CSV table of C-alpha atoms in Angstrom, one decimal:
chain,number,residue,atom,x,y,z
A,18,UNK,CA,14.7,61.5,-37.7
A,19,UNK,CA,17.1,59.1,-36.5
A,20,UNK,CA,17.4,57.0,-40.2
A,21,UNK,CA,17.5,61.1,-42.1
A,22,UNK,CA,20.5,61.7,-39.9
A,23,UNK,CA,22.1,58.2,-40.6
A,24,UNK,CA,21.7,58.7,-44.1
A,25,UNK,CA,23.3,62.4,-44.3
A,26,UNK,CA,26.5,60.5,-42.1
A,27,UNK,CA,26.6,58.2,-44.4
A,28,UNK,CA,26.8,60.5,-47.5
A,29,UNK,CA,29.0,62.8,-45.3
A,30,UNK,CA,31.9,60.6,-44.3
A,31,UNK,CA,32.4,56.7,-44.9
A,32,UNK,CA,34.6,56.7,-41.5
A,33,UNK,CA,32.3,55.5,-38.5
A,34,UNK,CA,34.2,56.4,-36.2
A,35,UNK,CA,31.6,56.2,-33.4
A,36,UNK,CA,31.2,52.2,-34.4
A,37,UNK,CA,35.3,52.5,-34.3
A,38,UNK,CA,34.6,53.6,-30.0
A,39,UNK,CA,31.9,51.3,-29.0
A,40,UNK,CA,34.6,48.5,-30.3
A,41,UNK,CA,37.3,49.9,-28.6
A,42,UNK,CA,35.5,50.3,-25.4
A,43,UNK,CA,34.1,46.6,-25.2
A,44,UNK,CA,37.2,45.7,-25.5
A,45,UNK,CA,38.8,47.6,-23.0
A,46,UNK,CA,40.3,46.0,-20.1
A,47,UNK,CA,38.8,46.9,-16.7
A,48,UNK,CA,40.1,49.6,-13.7
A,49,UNK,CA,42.8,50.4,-16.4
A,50,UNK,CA,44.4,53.8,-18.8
A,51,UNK,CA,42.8,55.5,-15.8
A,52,UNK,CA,45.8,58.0,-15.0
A,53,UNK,CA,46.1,60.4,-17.9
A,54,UNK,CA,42.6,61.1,-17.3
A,55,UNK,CA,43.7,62.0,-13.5
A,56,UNK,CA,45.9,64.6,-14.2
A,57,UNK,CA,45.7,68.2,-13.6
A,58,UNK,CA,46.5,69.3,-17.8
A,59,UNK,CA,43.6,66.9,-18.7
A,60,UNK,CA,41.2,67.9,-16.3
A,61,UNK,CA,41.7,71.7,-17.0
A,62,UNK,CA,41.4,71.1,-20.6
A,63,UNK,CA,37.7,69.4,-19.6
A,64,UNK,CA,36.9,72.4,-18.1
A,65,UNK,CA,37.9,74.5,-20.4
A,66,UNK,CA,41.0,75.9,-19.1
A,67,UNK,CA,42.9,75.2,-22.5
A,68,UNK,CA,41.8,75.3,-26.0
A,69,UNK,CA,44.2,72.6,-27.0
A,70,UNK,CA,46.3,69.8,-25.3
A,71,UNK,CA,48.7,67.5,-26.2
A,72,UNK,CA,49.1,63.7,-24.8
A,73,UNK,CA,52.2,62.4,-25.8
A,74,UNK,CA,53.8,58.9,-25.1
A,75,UNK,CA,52.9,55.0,-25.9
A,76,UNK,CA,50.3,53.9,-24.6
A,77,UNK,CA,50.1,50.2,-23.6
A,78,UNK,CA,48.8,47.0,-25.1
A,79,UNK,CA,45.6,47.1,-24.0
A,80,UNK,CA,45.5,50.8,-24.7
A,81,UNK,CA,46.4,50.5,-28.1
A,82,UNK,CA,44.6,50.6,-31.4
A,83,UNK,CA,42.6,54.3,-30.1
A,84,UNK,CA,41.5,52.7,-26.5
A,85,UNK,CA,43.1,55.9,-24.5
A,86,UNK,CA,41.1,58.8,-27.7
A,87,UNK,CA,38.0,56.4,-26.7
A,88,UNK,CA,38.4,56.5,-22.9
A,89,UNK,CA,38.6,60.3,-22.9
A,90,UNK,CA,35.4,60.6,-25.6
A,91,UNK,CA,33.4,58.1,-22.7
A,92,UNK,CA,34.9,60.3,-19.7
A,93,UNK,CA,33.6,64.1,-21.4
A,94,UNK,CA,30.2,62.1,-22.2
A,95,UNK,CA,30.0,61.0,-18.5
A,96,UNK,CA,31.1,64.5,-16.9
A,97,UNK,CA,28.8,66.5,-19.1
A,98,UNK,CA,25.9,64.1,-18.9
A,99,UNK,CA,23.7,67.1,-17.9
A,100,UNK,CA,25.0,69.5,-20.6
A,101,UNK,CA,24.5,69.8,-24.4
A,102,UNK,CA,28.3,68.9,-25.6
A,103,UNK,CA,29.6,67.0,-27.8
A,104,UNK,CA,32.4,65.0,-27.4
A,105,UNK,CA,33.7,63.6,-31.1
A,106,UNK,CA,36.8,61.6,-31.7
A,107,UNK,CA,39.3,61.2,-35.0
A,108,UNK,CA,41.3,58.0,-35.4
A,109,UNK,CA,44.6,58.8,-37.8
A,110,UNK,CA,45.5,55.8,-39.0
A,111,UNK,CA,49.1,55.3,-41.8
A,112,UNK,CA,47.3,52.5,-43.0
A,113,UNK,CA,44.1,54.9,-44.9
A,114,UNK,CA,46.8,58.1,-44.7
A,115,UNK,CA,46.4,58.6,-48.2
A,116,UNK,CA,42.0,58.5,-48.1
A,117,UNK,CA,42.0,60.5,-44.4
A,118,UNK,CA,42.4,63.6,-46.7
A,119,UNK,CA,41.6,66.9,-44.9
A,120,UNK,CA,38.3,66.9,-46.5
A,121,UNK,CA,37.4,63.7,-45.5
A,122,UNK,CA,38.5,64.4,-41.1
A,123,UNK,CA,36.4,67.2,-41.4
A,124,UNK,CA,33.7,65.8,-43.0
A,125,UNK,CA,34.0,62.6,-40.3
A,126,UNK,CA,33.6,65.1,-37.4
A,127,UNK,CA,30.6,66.6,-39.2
A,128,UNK,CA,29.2,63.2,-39.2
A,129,UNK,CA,29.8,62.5,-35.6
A,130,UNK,CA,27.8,66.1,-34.8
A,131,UNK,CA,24.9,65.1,-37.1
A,132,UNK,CA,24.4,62.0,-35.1
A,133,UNK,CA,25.3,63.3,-31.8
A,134,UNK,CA,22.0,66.0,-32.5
A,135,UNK,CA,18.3,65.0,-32.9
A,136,UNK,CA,17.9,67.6,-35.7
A,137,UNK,CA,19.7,68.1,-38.7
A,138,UNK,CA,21.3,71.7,-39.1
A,139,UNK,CA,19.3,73.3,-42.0
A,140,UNK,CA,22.9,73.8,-43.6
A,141,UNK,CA,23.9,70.4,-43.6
A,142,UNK,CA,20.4,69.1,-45.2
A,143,UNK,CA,20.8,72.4,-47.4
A,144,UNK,CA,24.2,70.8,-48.6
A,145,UNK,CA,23.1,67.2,-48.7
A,146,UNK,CA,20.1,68.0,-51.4
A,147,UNK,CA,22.3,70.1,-53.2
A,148,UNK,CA,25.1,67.5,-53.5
A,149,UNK,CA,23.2,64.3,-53.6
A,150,UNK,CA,21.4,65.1,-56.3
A,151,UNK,CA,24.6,66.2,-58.6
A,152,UNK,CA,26.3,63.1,-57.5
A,153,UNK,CA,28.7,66.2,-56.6
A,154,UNK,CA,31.0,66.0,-53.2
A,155,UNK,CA,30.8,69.1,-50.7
A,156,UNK,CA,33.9,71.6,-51.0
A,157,UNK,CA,36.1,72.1,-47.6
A,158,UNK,CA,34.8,75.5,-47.1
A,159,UNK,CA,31.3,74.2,-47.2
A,160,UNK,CA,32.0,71.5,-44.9
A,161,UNK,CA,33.6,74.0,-42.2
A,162,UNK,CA,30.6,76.2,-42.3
A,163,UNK,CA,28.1,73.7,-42.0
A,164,UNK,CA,30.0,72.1,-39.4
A,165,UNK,CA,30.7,75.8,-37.4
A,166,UNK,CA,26.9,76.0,-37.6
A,167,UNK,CA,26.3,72.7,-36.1
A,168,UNK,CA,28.3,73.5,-33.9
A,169,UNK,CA,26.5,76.3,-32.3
A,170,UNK,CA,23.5,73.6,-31.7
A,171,UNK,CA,25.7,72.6,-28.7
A,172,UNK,CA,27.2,74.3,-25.8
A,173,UNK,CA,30.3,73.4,-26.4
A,174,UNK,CA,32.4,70.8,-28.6
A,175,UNK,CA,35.4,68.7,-28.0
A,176,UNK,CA,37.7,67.0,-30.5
A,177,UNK,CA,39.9,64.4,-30.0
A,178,UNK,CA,42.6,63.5,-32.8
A,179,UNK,CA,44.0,60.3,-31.9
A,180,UNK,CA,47.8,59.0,-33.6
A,181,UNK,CA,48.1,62.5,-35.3
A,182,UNK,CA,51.8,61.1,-36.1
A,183,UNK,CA,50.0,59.0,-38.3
A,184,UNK,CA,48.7,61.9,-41.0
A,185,UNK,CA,49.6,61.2,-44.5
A,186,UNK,CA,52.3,64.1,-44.0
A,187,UNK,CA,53.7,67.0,-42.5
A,188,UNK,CA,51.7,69.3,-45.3
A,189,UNK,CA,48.4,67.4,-44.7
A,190,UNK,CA,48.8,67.6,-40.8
A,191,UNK,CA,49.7,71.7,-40.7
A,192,UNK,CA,46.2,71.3,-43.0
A,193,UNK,CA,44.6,69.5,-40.7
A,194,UNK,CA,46.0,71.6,-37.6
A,195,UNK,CA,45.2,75.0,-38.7
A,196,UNK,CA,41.6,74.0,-40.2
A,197,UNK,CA,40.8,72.5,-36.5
A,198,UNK,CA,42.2,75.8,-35.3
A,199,UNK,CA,39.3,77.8,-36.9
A,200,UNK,CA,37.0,76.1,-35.5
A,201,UNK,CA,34.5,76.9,-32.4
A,202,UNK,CA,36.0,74.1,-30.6
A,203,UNK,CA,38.2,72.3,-27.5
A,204,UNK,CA,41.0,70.3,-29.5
A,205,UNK,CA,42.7,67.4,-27.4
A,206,UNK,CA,45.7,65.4,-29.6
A,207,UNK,CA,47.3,61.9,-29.0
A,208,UNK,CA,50.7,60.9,-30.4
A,209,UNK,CA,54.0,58.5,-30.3
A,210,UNK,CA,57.1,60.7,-29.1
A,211,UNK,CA,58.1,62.3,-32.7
A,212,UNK,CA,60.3,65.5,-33.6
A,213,UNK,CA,57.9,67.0,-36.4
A,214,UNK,CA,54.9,66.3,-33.9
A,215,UNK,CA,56.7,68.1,-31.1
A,216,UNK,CA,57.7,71.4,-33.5
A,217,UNK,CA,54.0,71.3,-34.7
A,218,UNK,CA,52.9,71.6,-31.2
A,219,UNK,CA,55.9,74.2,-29.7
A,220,UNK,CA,53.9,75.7,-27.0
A,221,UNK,CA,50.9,73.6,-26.7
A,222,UNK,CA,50.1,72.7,-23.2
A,223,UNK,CA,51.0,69.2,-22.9
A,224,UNK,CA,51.0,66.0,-21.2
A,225,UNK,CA,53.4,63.3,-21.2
A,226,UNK,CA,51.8,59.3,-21.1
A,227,UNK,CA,54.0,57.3,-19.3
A,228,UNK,CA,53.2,53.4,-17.7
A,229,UNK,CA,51.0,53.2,-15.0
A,230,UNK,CA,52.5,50.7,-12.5
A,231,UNK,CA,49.0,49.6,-11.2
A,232,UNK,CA,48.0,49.0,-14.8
A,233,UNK,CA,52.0,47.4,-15.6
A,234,UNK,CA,51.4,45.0,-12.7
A,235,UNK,CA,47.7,44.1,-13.7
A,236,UNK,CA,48.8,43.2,-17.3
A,237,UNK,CA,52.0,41.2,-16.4
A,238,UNK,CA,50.0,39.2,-13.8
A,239,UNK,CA,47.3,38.3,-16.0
A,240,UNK,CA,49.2,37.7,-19.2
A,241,UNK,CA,51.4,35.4,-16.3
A,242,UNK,CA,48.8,33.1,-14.9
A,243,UNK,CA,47.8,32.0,-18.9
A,244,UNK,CA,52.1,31.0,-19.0
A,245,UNK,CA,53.1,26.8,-18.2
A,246,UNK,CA,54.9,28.2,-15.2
A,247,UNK,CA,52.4,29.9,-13.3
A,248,UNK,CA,51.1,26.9,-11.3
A,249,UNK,CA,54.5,25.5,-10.6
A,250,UNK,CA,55.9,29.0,-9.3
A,251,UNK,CA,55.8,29.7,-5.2
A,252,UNK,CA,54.8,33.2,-4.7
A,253,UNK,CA,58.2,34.1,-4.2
A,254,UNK,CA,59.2,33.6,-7.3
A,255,UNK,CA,55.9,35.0,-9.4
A,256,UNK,CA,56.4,38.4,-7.5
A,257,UNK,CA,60.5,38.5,-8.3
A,258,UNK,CA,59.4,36.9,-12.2
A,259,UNK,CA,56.9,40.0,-12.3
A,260,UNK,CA,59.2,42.1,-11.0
A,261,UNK,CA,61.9,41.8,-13.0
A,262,UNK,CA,59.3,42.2,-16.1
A,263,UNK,CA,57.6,45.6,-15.1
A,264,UNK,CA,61.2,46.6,-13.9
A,265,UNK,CA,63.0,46.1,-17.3
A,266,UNK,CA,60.0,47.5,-19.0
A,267,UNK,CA,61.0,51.1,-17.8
A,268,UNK,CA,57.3,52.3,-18.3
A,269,UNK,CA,56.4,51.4,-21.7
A,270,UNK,CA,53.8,48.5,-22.3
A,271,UNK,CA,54.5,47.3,-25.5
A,272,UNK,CA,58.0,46.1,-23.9
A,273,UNK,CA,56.5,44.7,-21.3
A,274,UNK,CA,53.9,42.9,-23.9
A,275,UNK,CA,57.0,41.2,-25.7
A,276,UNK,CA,59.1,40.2,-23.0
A,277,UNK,CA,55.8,38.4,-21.4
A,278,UNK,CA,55.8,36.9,-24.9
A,279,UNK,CA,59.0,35.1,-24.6
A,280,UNK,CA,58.2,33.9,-20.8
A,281,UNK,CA,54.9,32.6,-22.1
A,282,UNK,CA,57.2,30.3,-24.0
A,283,UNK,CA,59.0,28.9,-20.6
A,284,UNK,CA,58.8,25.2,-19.8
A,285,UNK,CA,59.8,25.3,-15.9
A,286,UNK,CA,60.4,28.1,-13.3
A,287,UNK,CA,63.9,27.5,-13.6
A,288,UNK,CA,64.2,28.6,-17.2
A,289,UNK,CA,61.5,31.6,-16.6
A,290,UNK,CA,64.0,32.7,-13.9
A,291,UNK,CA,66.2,32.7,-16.1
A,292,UNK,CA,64.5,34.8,-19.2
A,293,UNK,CA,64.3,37.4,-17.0
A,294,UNK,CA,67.2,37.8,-15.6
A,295,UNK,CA,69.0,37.3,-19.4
A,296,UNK,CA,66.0,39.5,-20.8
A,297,UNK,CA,67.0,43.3,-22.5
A,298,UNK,CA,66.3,46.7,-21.7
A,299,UNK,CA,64.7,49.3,-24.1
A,300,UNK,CA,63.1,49.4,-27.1
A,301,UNK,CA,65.7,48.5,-29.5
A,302,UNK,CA,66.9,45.6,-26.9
A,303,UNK,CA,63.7,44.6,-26.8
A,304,UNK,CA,63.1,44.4,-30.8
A,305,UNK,CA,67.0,42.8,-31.8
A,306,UNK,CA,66.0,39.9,-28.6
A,307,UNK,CA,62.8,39.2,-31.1
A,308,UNK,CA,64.6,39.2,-33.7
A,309,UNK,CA,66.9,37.1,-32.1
A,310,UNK,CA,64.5,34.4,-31.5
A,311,UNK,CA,63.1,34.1,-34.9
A,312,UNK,CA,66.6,33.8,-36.2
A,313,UNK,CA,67.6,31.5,-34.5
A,314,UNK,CA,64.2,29.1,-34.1
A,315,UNK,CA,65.0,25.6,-35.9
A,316,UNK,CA,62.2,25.2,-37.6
A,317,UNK,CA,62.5,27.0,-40.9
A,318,UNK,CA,59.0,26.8,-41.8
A,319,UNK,CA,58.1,28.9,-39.0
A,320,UNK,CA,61.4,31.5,-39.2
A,321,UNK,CA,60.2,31.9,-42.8
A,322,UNK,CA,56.5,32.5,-41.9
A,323,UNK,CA,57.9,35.3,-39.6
A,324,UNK,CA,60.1,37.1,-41.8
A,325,UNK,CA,57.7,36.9,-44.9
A,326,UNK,CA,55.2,38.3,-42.4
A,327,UNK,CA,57.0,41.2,-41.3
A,328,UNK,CA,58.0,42.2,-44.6
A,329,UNK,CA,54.0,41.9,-45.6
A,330,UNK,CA,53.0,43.9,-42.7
A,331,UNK,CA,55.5,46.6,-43.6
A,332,UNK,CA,55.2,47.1,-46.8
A,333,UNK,CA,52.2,46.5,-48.2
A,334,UNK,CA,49.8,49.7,-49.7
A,335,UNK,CA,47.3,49.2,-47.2
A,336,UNK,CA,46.4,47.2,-44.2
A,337,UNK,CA,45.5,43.6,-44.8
A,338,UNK,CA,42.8,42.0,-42.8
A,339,UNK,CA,43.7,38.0,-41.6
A,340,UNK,CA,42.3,36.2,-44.5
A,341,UNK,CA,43.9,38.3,-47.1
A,342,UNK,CA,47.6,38.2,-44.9
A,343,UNK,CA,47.1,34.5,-45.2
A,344,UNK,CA,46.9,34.3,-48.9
A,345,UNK,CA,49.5,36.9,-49.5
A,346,UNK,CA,51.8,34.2,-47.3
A,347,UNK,CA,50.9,31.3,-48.8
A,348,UNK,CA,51.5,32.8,-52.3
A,349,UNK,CA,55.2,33.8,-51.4
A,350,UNK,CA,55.4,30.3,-50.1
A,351,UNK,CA,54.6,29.0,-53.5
A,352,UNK,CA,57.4,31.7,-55.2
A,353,UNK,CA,60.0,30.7,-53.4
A,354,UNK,CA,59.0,26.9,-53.6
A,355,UNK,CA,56.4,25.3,-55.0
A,356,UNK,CA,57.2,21.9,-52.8
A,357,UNK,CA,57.1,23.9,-49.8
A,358,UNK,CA,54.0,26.5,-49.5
A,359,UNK,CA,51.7,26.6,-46.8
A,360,UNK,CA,48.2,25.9,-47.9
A,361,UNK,CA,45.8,29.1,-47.3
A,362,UNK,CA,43.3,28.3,-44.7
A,363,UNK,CA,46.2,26.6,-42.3
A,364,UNK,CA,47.2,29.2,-40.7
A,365,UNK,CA,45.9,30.6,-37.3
A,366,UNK,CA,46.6,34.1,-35.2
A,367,UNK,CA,48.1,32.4,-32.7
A,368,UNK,CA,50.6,30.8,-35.1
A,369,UNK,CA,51.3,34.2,-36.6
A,370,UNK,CA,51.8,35.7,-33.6
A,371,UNK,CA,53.7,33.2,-31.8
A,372,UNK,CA,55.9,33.1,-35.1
A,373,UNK,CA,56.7,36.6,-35.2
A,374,UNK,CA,57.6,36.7,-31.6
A,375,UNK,CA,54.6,39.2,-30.9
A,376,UNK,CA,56.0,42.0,-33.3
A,377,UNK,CA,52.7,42.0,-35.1
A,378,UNK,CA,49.5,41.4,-33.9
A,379,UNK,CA,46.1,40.6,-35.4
A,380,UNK,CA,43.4,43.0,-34.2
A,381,UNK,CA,40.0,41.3,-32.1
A,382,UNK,CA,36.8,42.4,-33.6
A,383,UNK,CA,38.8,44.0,-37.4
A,384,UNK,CA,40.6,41.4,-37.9
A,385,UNK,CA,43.5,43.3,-39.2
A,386,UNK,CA,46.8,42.7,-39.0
A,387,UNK,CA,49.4,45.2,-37.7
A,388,UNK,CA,52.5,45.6,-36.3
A,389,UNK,CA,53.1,46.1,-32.9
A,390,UNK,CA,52.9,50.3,-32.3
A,391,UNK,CA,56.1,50.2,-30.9
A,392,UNK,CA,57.4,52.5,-33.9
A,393,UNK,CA,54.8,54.1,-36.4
A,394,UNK,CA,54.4,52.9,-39.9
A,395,UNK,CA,56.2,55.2,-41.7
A,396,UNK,CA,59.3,54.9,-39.5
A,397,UNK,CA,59.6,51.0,-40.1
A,398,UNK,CA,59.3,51.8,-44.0
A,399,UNK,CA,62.2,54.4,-43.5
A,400,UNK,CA,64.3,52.0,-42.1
A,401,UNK,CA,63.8,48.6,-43.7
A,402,UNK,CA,67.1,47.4,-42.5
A,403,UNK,CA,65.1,46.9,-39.6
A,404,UNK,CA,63.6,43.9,-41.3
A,405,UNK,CA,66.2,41.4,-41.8
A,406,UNK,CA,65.3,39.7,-45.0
């Protein structure tokens, strides 16, 4: 039973999403992204209260790349241990915009039913035979009734559509919104702060995401003791150091990420107190002190590296896991000068990282590399003066 299932999900959907979770999880950190989960819109919409909700905000580093979407999949699977419900998750990503078709969301969550039920729903083996053995691919109305069928093999269902900013469109996301909307389910959606995305949802219930400080405080410290200064600072001066971090962060983790960046980078306590107090406020602050720093590193090599990099990142078709980045920067190396290329298989993620003064990151387990979701995909591509090439 358990390999026939496999192999309709499989046919159904190439996205495995519920790999995609047990990934995210491991790598969560611990005791942490625990407050949206705490509040009183979430937990009514676990109980039923609401059919839809809306959670709104940046998330921090080490809830980025889906870890919040994940946490509340693992939370409705705890709570409803006892009960037949299924709690199923959809990760938006710009990067596979134009393959995350309507078609192929829907036919993701059918997956995630077939596996979450010991028995196949005659309609969904009815549809596999039929298709499989055309070579033929299922039609959206069939995949909506054989999912609404599944469906009723479970109490109840909940859907969670993480990045929803991150659609190929706004005509494929009103898709993708009023097809959920038919359905016999609880519909929960995660997204960056974004005009359309707030018109699309005009009065959903929703819920903002703002920093936790216990989670702020628990990143800057441990990010901190990895820095040269920690051993050499009294505890004095770590708390006003941390302080002044989570402080100019106002709330938002991936600020907080990149001005830890540039402390990491501190030879004495002296010159760490004095990042901080020089350090910017804001996002844009944040982003032109980055920039700042790559401009004005002496080593061109490595200011090279960085804005070659950031130019890859942003505009290439798809996402590009490490090995392939690599080549891509050694090539445009060679372009520009054949006497001065860095050789493929030279270059390490920290390197890249440090380079790029943490405005892209390279991903654990995928190995992909991204920028930082400070600003969505198609926003940087908007705005390529943002990129200073």
């Amino acid at each position: 039973a358990d390999y026939h299932n496999r192999q309709i999900g499989e046919w159904l959907s190439p996205f495995d999403f519920v790999e995609t979770q047990r990934v995210i999880l491991h790598c969560r950190a611990p005791n942490t992204g625990l407050k949206p989960l705490q509040s009183e819109e979430y937990m009514r919409w676990r109980n039923g209260d609401y059919k839809m909700l809306l959670m709104s905000g940046l998330p921090p580093p080490h809830m980025s790349n889906y870890t919040l979407s994940a946490s509340i999949v693992q939370d409705l699977k705890e709570y409803y241990e006892d009960f037949k419900v299924a709690a199923i998750c959809v990760f938006c990503d710009f990067a596979f915009a134009h393959t995350q078709t309507v078609n192929a969301l829907i036919a993701s969550m059918l997956r995630q039913l077939v596996q979450a039920h010991p028995v196949v729903h005659s309609a969904v083996s009815s549809m596999y035979i039929h298709h499989s053995t055309r070579l033929t691919s299922p039609r959206l109305d069939e995949i909506i009734s054989s999912f609404t069928m599944s469906a009723e093999q479970f109490d109840r269902v909940f859907v969670i559509v993480d990045a929803v900013d991150e659609c190929l469109d706004d005509q494929t996301r009103y898709h993708f919104l009023n097809t959920l909307n038919s359905l016999p389910i609880n519909l929960l959606f995660t997204s960056r702060p974004h005009p359309l995305t707030e018109q699309m949802f005009e009065g959903c219930i929703r819920q903002d995401i703002f920093a936790d400080q216990h989670d702020l405080w628990i990143y800057t410290e441990e990010r901190f003791a990895l820095s040269r200064v920690d051993r050499q600072c009294s505890h004095e001066s770590r708390q006003q150091i941390l302080n002044q971090v989570v402080q100019k962060a106002g709330g938002m983790f991936v600020i907080a990420r990149l001005l830890m960046d540039a402390l990491m980078e501190a030879p004495n306590v002296k010159e760490a107190l004095n990042i901080v107090r020089t350090m910017p406020t804001g996002v844009h602050g944040t982003y032109s002190r980055a920039l700042q720093h790559i401009r004005e590193g002496s080593d061109s090599t490595m200011k090279d590296l960085a804005l070659y990099s950031l130019f890859l990142v942003t505009f290439s078709r798809r996402i590009l896991v490490f090995s392939e980045f690599e080549e891509a920067i050694a090539t445009m190396f060679r372009l520009e000068d054949p006497c001065r290329c860095v050789a493929s298989g030279t270059l390490s993620k920290e390197s890249l990282v440090a380079a790029c003064a943490g405005l892209i990151t390279v991903e654990d387990k995928t190995d992909k590399v991204r920028l930082i979701r400070t600003f969505s995909q198609s926003r940087w591509e908007a705005s390529p003066y943002l990129i200073p090439l």
